Coordinates of C-alpha atoms and ligand atoms in Angstrom, one line a residue:
X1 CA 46.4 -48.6 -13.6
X2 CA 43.0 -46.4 -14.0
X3 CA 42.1 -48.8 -16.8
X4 CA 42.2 -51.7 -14.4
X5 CA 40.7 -49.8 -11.4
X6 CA 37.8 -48.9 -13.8
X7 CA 37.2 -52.5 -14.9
X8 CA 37.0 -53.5 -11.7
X9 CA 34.7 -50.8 -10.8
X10 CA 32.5 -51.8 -13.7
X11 CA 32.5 -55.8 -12.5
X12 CA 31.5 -54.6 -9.0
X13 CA 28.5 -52.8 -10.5
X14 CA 27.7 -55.5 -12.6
X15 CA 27.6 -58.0 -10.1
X16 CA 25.3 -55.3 -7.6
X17 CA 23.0 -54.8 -10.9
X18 CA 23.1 -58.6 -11.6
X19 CA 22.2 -59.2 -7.5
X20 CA 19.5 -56.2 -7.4
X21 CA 17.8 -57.6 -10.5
X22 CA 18.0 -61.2 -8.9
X23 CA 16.4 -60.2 -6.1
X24 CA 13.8 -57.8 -7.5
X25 CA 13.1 -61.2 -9.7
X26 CA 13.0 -63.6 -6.9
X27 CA 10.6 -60.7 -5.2
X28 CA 8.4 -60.7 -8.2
X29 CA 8.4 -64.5 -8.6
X30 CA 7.1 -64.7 -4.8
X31 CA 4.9 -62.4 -5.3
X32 CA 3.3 -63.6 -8.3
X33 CA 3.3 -67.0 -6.8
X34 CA 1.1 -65.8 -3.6
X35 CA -1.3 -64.0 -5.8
X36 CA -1.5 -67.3 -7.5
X37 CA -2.0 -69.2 -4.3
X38 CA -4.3 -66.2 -3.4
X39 CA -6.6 -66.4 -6.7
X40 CA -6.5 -70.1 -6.4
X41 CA -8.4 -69.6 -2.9
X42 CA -12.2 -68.5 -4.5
X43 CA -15.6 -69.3 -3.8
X44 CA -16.5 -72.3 -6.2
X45 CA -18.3 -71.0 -9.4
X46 CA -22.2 -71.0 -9.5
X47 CA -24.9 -68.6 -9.9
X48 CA -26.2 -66.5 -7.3
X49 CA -29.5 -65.6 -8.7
X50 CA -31.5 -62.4 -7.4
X51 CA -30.4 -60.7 -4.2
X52 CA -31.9 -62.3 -0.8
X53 CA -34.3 -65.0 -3.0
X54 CA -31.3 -66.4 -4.9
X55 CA -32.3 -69.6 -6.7
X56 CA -34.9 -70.4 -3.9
X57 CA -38.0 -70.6 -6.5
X58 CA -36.0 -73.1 -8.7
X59 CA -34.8 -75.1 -6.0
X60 CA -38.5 -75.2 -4.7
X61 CA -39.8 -76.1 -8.0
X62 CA -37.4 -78.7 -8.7
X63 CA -38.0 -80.2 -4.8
X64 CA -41.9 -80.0 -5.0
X65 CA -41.9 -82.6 -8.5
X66 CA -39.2 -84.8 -6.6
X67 CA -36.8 -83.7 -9.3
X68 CA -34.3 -82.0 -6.9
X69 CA -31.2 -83.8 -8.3
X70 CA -32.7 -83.7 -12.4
X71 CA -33.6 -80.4 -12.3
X72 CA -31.8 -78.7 -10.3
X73 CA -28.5 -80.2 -9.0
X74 CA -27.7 -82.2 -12.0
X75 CA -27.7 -79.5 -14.9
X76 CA -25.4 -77.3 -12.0
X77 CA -22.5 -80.1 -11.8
X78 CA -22.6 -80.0 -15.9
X79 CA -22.3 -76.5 -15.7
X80 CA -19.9 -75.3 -12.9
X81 CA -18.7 -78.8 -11.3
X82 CA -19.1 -81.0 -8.3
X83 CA -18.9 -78.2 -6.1
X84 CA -20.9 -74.3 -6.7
X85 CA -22.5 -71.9 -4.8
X86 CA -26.1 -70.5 -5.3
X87 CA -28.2 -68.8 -3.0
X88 CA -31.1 -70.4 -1.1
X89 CA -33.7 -68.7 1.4
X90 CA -31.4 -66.2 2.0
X91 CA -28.6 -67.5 2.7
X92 CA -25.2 -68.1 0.2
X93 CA -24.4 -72.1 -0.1
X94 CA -22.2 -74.3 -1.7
X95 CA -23.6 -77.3 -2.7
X96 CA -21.2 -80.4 -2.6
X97 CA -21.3 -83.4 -4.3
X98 CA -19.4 -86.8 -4.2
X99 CA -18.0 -89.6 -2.2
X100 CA -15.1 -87.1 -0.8
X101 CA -17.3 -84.3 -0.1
X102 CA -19.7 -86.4 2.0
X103 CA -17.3 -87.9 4.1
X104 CA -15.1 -84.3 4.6
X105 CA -18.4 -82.5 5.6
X106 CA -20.1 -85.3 7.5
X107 CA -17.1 -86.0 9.9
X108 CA -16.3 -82.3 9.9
X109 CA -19.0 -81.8 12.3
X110 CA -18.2 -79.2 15.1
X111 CA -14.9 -78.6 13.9
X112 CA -15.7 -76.9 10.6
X113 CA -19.8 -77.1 10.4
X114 CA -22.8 -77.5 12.6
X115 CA -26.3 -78.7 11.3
X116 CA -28.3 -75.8 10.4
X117 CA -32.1 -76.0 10.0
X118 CA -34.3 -73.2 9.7
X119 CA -36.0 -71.0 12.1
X120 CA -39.4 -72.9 12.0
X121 CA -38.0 -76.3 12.9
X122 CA -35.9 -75.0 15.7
X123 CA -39.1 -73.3 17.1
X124 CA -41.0 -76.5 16.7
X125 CA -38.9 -79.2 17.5
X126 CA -36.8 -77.0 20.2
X127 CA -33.7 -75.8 21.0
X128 CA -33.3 -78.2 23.1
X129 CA -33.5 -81.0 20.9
X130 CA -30.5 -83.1 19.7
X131 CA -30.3 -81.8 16.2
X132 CA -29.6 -78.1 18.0
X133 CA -26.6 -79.6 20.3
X134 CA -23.4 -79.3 19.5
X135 CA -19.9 -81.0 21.2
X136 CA -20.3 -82.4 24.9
X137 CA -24.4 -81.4 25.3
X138 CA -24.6 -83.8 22.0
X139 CA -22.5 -86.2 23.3
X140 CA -24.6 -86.8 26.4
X141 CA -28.2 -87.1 24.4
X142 CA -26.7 -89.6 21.7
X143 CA -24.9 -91.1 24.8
X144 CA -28.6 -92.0 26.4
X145 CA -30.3 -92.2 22.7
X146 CA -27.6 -94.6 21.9
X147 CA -28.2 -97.0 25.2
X148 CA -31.7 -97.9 24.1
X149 CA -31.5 -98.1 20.6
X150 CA -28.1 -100.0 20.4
X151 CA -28.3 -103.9 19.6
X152 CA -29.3 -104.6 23.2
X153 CA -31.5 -102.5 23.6
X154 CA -33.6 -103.2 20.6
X155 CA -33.4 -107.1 21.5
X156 CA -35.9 -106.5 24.1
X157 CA -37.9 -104.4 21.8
X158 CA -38.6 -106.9 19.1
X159 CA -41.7 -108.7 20.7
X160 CA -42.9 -105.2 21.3
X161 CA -43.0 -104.1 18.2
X162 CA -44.5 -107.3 17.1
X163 CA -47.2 -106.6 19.1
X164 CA -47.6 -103.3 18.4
X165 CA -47.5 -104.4 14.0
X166 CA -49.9 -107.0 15.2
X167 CA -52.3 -104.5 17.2
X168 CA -52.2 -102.0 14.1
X169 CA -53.6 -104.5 11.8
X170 CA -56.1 -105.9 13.9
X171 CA -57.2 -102.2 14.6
X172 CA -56.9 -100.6 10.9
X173 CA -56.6 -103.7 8.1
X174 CA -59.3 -106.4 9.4
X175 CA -62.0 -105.8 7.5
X176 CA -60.8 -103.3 4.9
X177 CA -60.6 -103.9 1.5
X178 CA -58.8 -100.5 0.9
X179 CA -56.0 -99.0 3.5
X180 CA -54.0 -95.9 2.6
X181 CA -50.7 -97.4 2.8
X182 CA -48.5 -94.5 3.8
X183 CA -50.9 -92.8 6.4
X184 CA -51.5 -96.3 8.4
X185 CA -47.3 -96.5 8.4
X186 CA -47.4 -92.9 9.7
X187 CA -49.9 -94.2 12.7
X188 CA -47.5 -97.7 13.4
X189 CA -44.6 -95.8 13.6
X190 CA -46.1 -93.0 15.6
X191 CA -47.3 -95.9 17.9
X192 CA -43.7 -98.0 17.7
X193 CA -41.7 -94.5 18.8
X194 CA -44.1 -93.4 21.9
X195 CA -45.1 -97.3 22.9
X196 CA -41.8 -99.6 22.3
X197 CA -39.1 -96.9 22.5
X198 CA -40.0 -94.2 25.1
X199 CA -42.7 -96.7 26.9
X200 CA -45.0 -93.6 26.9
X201 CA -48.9 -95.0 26.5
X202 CA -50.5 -93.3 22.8
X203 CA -53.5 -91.0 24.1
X204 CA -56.2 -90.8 20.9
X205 CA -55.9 -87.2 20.2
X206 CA -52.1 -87.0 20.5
X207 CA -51.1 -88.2 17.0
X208 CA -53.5 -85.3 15.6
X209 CA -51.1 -83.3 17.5
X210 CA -48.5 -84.2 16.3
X211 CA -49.3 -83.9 12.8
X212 CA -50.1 -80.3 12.9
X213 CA -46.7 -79.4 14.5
X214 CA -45.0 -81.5 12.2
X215 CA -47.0 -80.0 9.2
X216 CA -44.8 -76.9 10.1
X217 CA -41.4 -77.4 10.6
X218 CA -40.8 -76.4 6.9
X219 CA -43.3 -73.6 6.6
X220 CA -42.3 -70.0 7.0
X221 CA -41.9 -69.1 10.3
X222 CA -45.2 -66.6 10.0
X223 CA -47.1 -66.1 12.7
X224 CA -50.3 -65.0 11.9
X225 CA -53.1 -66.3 12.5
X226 CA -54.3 -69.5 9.9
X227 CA -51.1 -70.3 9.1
X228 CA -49.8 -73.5 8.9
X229 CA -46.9 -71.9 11.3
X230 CA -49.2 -70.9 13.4
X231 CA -51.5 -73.8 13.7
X232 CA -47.9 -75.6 14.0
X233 CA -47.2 -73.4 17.5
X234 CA -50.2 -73.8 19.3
X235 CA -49.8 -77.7 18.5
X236 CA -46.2 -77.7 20.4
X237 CA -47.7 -75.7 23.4
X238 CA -50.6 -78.2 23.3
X239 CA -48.1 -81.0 23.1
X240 CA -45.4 -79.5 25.8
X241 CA -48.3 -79.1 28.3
X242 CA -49.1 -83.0 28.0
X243 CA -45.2 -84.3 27.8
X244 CA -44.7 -81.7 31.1
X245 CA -46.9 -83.8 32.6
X246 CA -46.1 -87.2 31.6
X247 CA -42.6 -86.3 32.4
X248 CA -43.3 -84.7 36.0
X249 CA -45.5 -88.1 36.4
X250 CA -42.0 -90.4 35.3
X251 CA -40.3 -88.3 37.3
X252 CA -42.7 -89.1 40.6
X253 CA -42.2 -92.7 39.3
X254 CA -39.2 -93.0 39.6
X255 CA -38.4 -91.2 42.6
X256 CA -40.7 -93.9 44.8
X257 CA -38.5 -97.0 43.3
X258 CA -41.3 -97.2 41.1
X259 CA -40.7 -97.5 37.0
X260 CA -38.5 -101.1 36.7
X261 CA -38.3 -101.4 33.1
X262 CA -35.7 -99.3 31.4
X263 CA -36.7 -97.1 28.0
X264 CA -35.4 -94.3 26.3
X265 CA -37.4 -91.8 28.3
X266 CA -36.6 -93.3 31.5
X267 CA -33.1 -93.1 30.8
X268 CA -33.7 -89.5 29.9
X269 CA -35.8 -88.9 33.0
X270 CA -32.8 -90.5 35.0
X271 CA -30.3 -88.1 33.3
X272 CA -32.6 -85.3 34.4
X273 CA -32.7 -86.3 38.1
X274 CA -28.9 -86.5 37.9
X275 CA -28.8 -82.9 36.5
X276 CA -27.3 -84.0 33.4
X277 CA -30.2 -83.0 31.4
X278 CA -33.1 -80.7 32.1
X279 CA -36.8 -80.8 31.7
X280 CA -37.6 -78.8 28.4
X281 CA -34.2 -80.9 26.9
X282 CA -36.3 -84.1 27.4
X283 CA -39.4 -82.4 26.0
X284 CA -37.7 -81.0 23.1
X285 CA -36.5 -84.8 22.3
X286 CA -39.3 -87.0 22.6
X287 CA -40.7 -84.1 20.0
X288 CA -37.8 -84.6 18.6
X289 CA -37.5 -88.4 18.0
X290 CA -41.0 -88.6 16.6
X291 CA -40.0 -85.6 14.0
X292 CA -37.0 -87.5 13.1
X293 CA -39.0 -91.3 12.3
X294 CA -42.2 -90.0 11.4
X295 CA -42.3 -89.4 7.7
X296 CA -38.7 -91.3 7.0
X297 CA -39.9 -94.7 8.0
X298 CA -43.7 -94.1 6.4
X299 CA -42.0 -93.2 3.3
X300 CA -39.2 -95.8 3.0
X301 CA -41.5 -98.4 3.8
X302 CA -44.2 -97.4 1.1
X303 CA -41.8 -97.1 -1.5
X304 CA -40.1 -100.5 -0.6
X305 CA -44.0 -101.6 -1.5
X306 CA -43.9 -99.9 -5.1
X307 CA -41.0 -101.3 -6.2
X308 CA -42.1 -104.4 -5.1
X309 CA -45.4 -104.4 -6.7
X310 CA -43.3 -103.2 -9.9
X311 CA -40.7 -106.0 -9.6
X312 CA -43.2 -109.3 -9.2
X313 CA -39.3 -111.0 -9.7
X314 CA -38.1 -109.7 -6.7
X315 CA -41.3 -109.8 -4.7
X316 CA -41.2 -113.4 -5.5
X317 CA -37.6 -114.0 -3.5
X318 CA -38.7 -111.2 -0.6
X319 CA -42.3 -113.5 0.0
X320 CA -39.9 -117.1 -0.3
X321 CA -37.4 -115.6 2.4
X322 CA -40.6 -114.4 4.5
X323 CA -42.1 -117.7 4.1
X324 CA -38.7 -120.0 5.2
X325 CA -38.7 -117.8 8.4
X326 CA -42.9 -118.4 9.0
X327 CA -42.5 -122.4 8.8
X328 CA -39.8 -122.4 11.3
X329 CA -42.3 -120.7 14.1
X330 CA -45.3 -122.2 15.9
X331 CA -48.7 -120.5 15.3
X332 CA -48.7 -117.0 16.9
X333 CA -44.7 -117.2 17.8
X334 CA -43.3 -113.8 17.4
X335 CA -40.3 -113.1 15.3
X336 CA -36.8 -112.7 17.2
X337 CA -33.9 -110.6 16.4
X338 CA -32.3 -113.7 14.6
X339 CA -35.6 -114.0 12.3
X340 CA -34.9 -110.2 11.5
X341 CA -31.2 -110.5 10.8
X342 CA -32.2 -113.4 8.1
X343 CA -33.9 -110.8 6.2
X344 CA -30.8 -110.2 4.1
X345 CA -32.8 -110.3 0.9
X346 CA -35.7 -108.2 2.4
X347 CA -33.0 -105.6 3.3
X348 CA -31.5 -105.1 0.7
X349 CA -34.6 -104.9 -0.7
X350 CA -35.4 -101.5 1.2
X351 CA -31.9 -100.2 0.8
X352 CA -32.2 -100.2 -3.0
X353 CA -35.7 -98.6 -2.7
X354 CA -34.1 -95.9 -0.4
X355 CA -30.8 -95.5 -3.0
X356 CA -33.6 -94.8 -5.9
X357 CA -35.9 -92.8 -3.2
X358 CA -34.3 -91.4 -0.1
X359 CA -36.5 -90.2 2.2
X360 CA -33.7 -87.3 3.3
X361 CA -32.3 -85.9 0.2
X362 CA -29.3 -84.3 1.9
X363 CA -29.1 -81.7 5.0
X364 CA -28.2 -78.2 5.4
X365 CA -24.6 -77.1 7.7
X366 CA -23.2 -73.7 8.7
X367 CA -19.6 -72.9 8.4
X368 CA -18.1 -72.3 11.3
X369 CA -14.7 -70.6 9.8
X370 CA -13.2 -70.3 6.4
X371 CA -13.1 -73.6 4.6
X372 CA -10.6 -74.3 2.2
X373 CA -12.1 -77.3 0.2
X374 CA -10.9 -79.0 -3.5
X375 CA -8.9 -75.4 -3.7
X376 CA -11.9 -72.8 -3.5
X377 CA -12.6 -71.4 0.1
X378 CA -16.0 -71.3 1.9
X379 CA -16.9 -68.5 3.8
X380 CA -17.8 -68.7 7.6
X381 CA -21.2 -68.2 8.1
X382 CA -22.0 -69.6 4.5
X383 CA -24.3 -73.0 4.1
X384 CA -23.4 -75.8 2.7
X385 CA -25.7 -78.6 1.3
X386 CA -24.4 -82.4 0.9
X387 CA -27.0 -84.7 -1.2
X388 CA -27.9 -88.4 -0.9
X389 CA -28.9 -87.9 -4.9
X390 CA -25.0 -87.0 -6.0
X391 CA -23.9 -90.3 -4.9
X392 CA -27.3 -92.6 -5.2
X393 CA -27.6 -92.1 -8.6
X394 CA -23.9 -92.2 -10.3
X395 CA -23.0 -94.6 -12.8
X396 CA -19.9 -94.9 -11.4
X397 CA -21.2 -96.4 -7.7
X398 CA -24.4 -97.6 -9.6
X399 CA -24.4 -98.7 -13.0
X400 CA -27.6 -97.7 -14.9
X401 CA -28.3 -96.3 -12.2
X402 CA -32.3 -95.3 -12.1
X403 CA -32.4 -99.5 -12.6
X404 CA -34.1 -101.1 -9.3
X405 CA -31.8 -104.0 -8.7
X406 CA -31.4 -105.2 -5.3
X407 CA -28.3 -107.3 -5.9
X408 CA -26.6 -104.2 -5.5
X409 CA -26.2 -104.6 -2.2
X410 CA -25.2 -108.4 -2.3
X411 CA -21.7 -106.9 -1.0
X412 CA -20.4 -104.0 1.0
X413 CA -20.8 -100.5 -0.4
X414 CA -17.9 -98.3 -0.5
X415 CA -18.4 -95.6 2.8
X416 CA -19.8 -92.3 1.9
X417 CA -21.8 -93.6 -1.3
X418 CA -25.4 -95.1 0.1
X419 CA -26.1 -92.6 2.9
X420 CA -30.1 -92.6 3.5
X421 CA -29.2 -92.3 7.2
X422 CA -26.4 -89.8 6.4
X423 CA -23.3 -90.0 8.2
X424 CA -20.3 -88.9 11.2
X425 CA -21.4 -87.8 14.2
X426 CA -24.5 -86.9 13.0
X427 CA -25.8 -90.6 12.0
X428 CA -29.0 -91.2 12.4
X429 CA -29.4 -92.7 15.8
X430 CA -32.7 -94.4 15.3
X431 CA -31.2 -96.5 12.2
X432 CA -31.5 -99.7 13.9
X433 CA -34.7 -99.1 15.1
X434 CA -36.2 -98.1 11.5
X435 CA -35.0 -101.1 10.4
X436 CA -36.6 -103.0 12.6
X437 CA -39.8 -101.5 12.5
X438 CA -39.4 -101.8 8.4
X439 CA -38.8 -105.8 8.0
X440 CA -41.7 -106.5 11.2
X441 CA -43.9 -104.8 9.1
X442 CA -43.2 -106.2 6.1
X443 CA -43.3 -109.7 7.2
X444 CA -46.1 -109.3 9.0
X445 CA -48.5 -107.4 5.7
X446 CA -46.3 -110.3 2.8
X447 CA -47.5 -113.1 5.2
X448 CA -51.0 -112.5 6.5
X449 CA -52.1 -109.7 3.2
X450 CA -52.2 -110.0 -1.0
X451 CA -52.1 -106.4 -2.1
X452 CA -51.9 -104.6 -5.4
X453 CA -51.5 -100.5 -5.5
X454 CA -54.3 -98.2 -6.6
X455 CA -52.0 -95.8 -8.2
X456 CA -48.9 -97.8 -9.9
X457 CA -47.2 -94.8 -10.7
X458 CA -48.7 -92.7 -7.8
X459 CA -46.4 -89.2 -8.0
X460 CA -44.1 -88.1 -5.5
X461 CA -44.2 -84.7 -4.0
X462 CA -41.7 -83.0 -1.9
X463 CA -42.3 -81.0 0.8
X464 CA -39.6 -80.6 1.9
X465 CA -39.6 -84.3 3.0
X466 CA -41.4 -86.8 0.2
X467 CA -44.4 -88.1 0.2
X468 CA -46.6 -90.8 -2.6
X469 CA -49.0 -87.6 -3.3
X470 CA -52.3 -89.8 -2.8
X471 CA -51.3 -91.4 0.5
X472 CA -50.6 -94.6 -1.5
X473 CA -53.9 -96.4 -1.3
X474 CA -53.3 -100.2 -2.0
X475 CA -55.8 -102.7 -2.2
X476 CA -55.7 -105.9 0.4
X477 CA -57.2 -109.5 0.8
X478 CA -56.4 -111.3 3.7
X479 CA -54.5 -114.7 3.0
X480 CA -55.4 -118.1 4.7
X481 CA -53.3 -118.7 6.9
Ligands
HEM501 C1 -36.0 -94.8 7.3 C2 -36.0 -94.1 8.3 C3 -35.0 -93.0 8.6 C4 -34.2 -92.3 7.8 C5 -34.1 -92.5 6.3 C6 -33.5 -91.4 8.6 C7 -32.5 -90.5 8.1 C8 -31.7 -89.7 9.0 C9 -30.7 -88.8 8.5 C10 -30.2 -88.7 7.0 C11 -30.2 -88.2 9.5 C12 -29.0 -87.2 9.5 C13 -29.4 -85.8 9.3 C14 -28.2 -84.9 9.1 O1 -27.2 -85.3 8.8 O2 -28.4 -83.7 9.4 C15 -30.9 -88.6 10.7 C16 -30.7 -88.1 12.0 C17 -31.4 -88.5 13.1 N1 -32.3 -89.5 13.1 FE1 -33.0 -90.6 11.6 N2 -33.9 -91.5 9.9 C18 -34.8 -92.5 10.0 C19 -35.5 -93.0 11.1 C20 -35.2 -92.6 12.4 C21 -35.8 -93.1 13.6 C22 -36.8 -94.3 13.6 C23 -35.3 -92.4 14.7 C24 -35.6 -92.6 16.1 C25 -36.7 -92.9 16.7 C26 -34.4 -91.4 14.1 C27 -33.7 -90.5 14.9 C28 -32.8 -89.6 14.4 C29 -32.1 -88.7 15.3 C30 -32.3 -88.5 16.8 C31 -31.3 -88.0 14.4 C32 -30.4 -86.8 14.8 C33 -29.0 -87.2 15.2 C34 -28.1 -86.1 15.6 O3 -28.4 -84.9 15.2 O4 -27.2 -86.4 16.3 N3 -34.4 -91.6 12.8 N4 -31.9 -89.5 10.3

C-alpha cells in the first residue's frame, strides 16, 4: 500500500517539477524574446564624430565641392546602410535614404516630423512664414498660396511673365555680348515673384535687399557687427519696413473697393482683413516666397543651359520643338499655357538637369516622438535628413546614372524617386510657377539668342544651396528674326 501511495507521491511531484520548469521555460523564452524585440529597437548604426561638432566639418566640406552625396553620403550607405546616424551642427540625425524612406518621412509630416531649419533662417525669413507652420495655420497659407499658383491661376499669369522675360531682355541682353547667366535669372525671377505673382511693383534698391538677407539664412546666427548675419538682419528690418508699408497701402486699397485684380498678396491681404492671417504672417511670406524661388529657379535654369551646351544632340530637338511652337504665332504673339504644355521635350529636358543637379539636395525634420523605422528607433527630438541624391543617382531608378539622357522621363517615374520639388504636404507650392517661368525663358533666349558658355565646366559650389561658382557667364549673339 505505502509502495503505491509513494509512487503516486513521486508522479505528483514530477508532474509539479515538470509544470514549474515549464513555466520557468516559457518565462525565460518570453523574456528572451522581448529583450530580442527590445535590442532589435536601436538607433541605426553610424558615427557620431566629436561631441557637439559631430561630422559637421565633413559634411561641410563635402557640401561646399558639390560632393554631398560622393563624399559624404555615399561612402556612409557602404558602410553602415541606407539608414545611420551622425551628428550635424549640434544636433544627432539620421540620415535616410531610398524610395520608402522619402515617401514615410515626406507624408509623415506633423504626425511624426516637422521641417526644421536653423536658427538663422527662421530669424530671417520669420516665424511667421509657411515653412514655420505646422497643421491648420499651414493649411490656411498653402490654402491661399495654392489659389494663385494652381492651373487657373497661372493661366492668367502667362502673358505676364512673357512680358516680364521680354522686359528683362530688352533691359539686360540688347546690346551685350557677355551676360552672366545665373545672376540675370536671379533678377527675372526676382521680378516674376514680386511683379506676376504678388502684383507688387519692383522698386530699384529692393532686390539689393534682398540679397543681403538672403546671403544669410545659412550663416551662423552671429550677431556682431560685419557679419554676414548681421548685414543679413538689418536687410529684413530694412525690408519689413517697406512690405509694412506696401501692405498697409493694399490694405487701404482694398478697403475703398479699390484693388480688382486678384494676386497672391491680395488674397493674403483679404485673409488678413478677415482675421484669418495677420500682418507680420503676410510679411514673413512674401520674404518667404522670394527665399523659396530665388536661387532654385536661377540655378535649375542655368544648369538646364550646361547640359544643353554639352549635349548639341539634345539642344538640337529642344531648339526644333521651340521653333514648331514660334511658326504657329504671329510676330510679337505671346505664348499661351497650351504653347507651354507642348514643351514636353523642353521639360523633360530640365527635369533631367535637375535629377543630375538638384537645386535642393534634401531638407532637414525634427522628430516629434520616438520613431520606429526599418526596425531601429529614432529618438524625439533627433533630426532626420532625406536626400534628393539617394534616389537621383541609383542605378536601379537610373541606369548609368551620372549619364545626361532626357529620355528618361519619356514615361512616368515611379513616386518618391525624382523629388527636386520634394514631396507630401510639404511640396513645393510654387512648382508650377517655376516651371513656367523656366520654359518662357528658355523659349524666349533659344529663339531670339545663339550662346556658347565661358566656362564649359564652370564648378559648382554649395552653400548651402548651389551655385555655377563664376555666375555662369555665357556668351550671346542676337539671331535674325
Ligand atoms: C526650380 C525651382 C524650385 C525648386 C527646385 C523648389 C524646391 C522646393 C522643395 C524641395 C521644397 C520642399 C522643402 C522641404 O521639404 O522642406 C520647396 C518648398 C517650397 N517652395 Fe519651392 N522650389 C522651387 C521654386 C519655387 C517657387 C518659384 C516658389 C514660389 C514662388 C516656391 C515656393 C515654395 C514654398 C512656399 C515652399 C514651402 C512649402 C511648405 O512648407 O509648405 N518654390 N520647394
Amino acid at each position: 500500500m505505502f509502495s503505491s501511495m509513494d509512487s503516486n507521491i513521486s508522479i505528483y511531484l514530477t508532474c509539479i517539477f515538470s509544470l514549474l520548469g515549464a513555466i520557468v521555460c516559457v518565462i525565460i523564452f518570453a523574456k528572451k524574446k522581448n529583450n530580442e524585440k527590445e535590442s532589435k529597437k536601436k538607433l541605426p548604426p553610424g558615427d557620431m564624430g566629436l561631441p557637439w561638432i559631430g561630422e559637421t566639418m565633413k559634411f561641410y566640406k563635402a557640401q561646399r565641392t558639390n560632393k554631398l552625396f560622393e563624399e559624404f553620403v555615399q561612402p556612409r550607405i557602404q558602410k553602415y546602410g541606407k539608414i545611420f546616424k551622425t551628428r550635424l551642427m549640434g544636433s544627432p540625425t539620421v540620415v535616410v535614404n531610398g524610395t520608402d524612406a522619402n515617401q514615410f518621412f515626406l507624408l509623415n509630416e506633423f504626425k511624426l516630423v516637422i521641417s526644421s531649419w536653423s536658427s538663422s533662417s527662421v530669424q530671417l525669413m520669420g516665424k511667421d512664414s509657411i515653412m514655420e507652420k505646422q497643421g491648420e495655420k499651414h493649411r490656411i497659407l498653402s490654402g491661399i498660396t495654392a489659389s494663385s499658383l494652381s492651373c487657373a491661376g497661372l493661366e492668367a499669369m502667362v502673358p505676364k511673365i512673357c512680358d516680364s522675360v521680354e522686359s528683362h531682355l530688352n533691359k539686360f541682353w540688347k546690346n551685350k555680348q557677355q551676360i552672366s547667366l545665373y545672376q540675370m535669372t536671379k533678377i527675372l525671377t526676382f521680378t516674376i515673384v514680386f511683379e506676376c505673382l504678388l502684383g507688387i511693383n519692383v522698386e530699384p534698391q529692393m532686390l539689393g535687399i534682398f540679397e543681403r538677407v538672403l546671403e544669410g539664412v545659412f550663416a551662423p546666427p552671429i550677431r556682431v557687427p560685419g557679419s554676414k548675419f548681421s548685414r543679413a538682419k538689418k536687410a529684413r528690418e530694412e525690408i519689413e519696413r517697406v512690405l509694412i508699408d506696401i501692405v498697409r497701402e493694399k490694405k487701404m486699397e482694398m478697403e475703398g473697393g479699390g484693388a480688382k485684380e486678384e494676386t497672391l498678396f491680395s488674397r493674403m491681404v483679404a485673409g488678413m482683413m478677415r482675421e484669418e492671417i495677420r500682418e507680420e504672417e503676410v510679411v514673413d511670406n512674401v520674404v518667404l516666397l522670394v527665399f523659396a524661388a530665388h536661387d532654385t529657379t536661377s540655378f535649375a535654369i542655368a544648369m538646364t543651359f550646361r547640359m544643353l551646351a554639352h549635349h548639341p544632340n539634345c539642344f538640337s530637338l529642344l531648339l526644333q520643338e521651340h521653333a514648331d511652337i514660334l511658326s504657329n504665332k504671329r510676330a510679337g504673339e505671346y505664348l499661351t499655357m497650351e504653347d507651354t504644355k507642348k514643351m514636353k521635350y523642353t521639360w523633360q529636358v530640365v527635369r533631367e538637369s535637375m535629377r543630375l543637379f538638384p537645386p535642393i539636395f534634401g531638407s532637414f525634420r525634427k522628430a516629434i516622438a520616438d520613431i520606429e523605422y526599418e526596425g531601429f528607433i529614432i529618438p524625439k527630438g533627433w533630426k532626420v535628413l532625406w536626400t534628393t541624391y539617394a534616389t537621383h543617382y541609383n542605378e536601379d531608378y537610373f541606369p548609368d546614372h551620372m549619364a545626361f539622357d532626357p529620355s528618361r522621363f519619356e514615361e512616368p517615374i515611379q513616386p518618391y524617386v525624382f523629388l527636386p520639388f520634394g514631396g507630401g504636404p510639404r511640396m513645393c507650392a510654387g512648382y508650377q510657377l517655376a516651371k513656367l517661368n523656366i520654359l518662357i525663358f528658355i523659349h524666349f533666349v533659344v529663339t531670339r539668342y545663339n550662346w556658347s558658355l565661358q566656362y564649359p565646366d564652370e564648378p559648382i559650389t554649395m552653400d548651402p544651396l548651389p551655385f555655377p561658382s563664376h555666375g555662369m557667364p555665357i556668351n550671346i549673339y542676337p539671331k535674325k528674326l
